[in-house]
Structures are given as structure tokens and as C-alpha cells.
Amino acid sequence: TQLLEQSPQFLSIQEGENLTVYCNSSSVFSSLQWYRQEPGEGPVLLVTVVTGGEVKKLKRLTFQFGDARKDSSLHITAAQPGDTGLYLCAGAYGNKLVFGAGTILRVKS
Amino acid sequence: GAVVSQHPSRVICKSGTSVKIECRSLDFQATTMFWYRQFPKQSLMLMATSNEGSKATYEQGVEKDKFLINHASLTLSTLTVTSAHPEDSSFYICSARDWGLADYNEQFFGPGTRLTVL
């Protein structure tokens, strides 16, 4: 069974602060996706990382894939209330996605 | 592009009845569709994988006779919750993937269906 450990589980911060979410596994993934989900809606794909050591930026969001393709991180700079939501990492393993437990982020104004 | 719809968005039913949820890929052909279940403030749990024209593959612990999946066309998959009970109440989400459109196992998710069984 491939497990993807995501931390922290909950994060409540003030507007303007920075934060990092981590996903770690003992398994190697062919790719890893990060999704954001709002209550009552489906997850929305933010980014896919494929190459070990890869770094991708999406405005204030920076995604990194570990050299061994077993871990990834999401860093948000100067968080805003609009960033509030559930963040999910998902590793591609064969035909499926293995999801982390999710990080509930709340950004207070 | 890559839009997935689900219908209905919410359904309330009585215990013992069956409920059908539709998942459609609107602007691409989905060779593979996935059905997930999600409890409040938790992650997604994969229930089954379906490929067009073949039987679905269910994850361990998911009753295939309870959750019937049909993927009859490249744009439509249905999940039928048979003889629903209150413990089946949950948020059901489908996703779709087309090898020709999405690389690296990217899946595109529908908006979800909230099922409440009374």
C-alpha cells in the first residue's frame, strides 16, 4: 500500500504570513499533483510535478518535488483569505492517484 | 477545457432506495473515470476505477453490488448506490482522465454530489 503523509493537518494563519505544506512517502511516484478544494466542490488541479528536484511557481505558490520523487512541498508566500481551502497532494502510482490526508488552511484577515 | 460535470449536485433519499449519480466529461473523451468518496474535512477515498466498455475495478472493502458503476460511453459514467442506508451518506466525487489530453496521470474532477440518506 502506497501512503502519502501530508502535514500539517490544520493551519490557521494571519493574512500576509508564509506557510509550507509537506507530503512525504516511502514510495516513488511517477508524478505528483497538488489540488485545492473548497467546501462542497470538487478538487481543482493546481500543478503537476514530474522531475525529481523540479520547482514550479504559480504566482505566490511554489511547488517542489523531491530529488528522489518521494516527497513534495507547497509554499505559499503572503497568504490571503482567498487561499483558504483544503489542499491535497496526490501521487501518481500506476493507474491511480494516492491522496494525502489533506491540509485545511484558514487565512484570517 | 477538461470540464467534468456531475448530476445531481445534491440528493436526499429514503433508506432502502437506489440513487444514480452521473459523471460526464464535457469537452474531452474520458477513457478512464474514477469514483471517490469523501467524508467531511477528510481526503478523497478511491472507490473504483472504470474504463469505457469494461467492468469497473473496485478498491478493497468497496462492495461492488452496493455501488454499481457503468461506463457505457467515453463521456459518461454512472454510479448507482443500491438500497442506500444512512451510512452511505457522503460526498461522492468523480474524476476523468484522457491519455491523449492529460499527461502524468492528471485527473479532472467533477463538482461532487452530496448524498443524504434519511
Coordinates of C-alpha atoms in Angstrom, one line a residue, chain B residues 5 8 14 16 20 24 46 51-52 59 61 66 68 76 79-80 86-87 89 94 115 117:
Chain B
S5 CA -19.9 17.7 -14.6
P8 CA -27.3 15.7 -9.3
K14 CA -35.2 7.5 1.9
G16 CA -33.7 1.4 1.0
K20 CA -28.0 7.2 -9.5
R24 CA -19.8 13.5 -17.7
L46 CA -10.9 5.9 -4.2
N51 CA -12.6 2.1 -18.2
E52 CA -15.0 2.6 -21.0
E59 CA -10.9 -1.0 -4.2
G61 CA -13.6 -3.0 1.0
K66 CA -23.7 -2.0 -3.4
L68 CA -22.8 -0.2 -9.3
L76 CA -20.5 9.2 -19.3
L79 CA -22.6 5.3 -10.0
T80 CA -25.7 3.7 -8.5
P86 CA -27.8 6.4 6.3
E87 CA -24.1 5.2 6.5
S89 CA -24.5 9.5 3.2
C94 CA -15.9 11.5 -9.9
L115 CA -25.9 12.2 -0.9
V117 CA -29.9 9.1 3.2

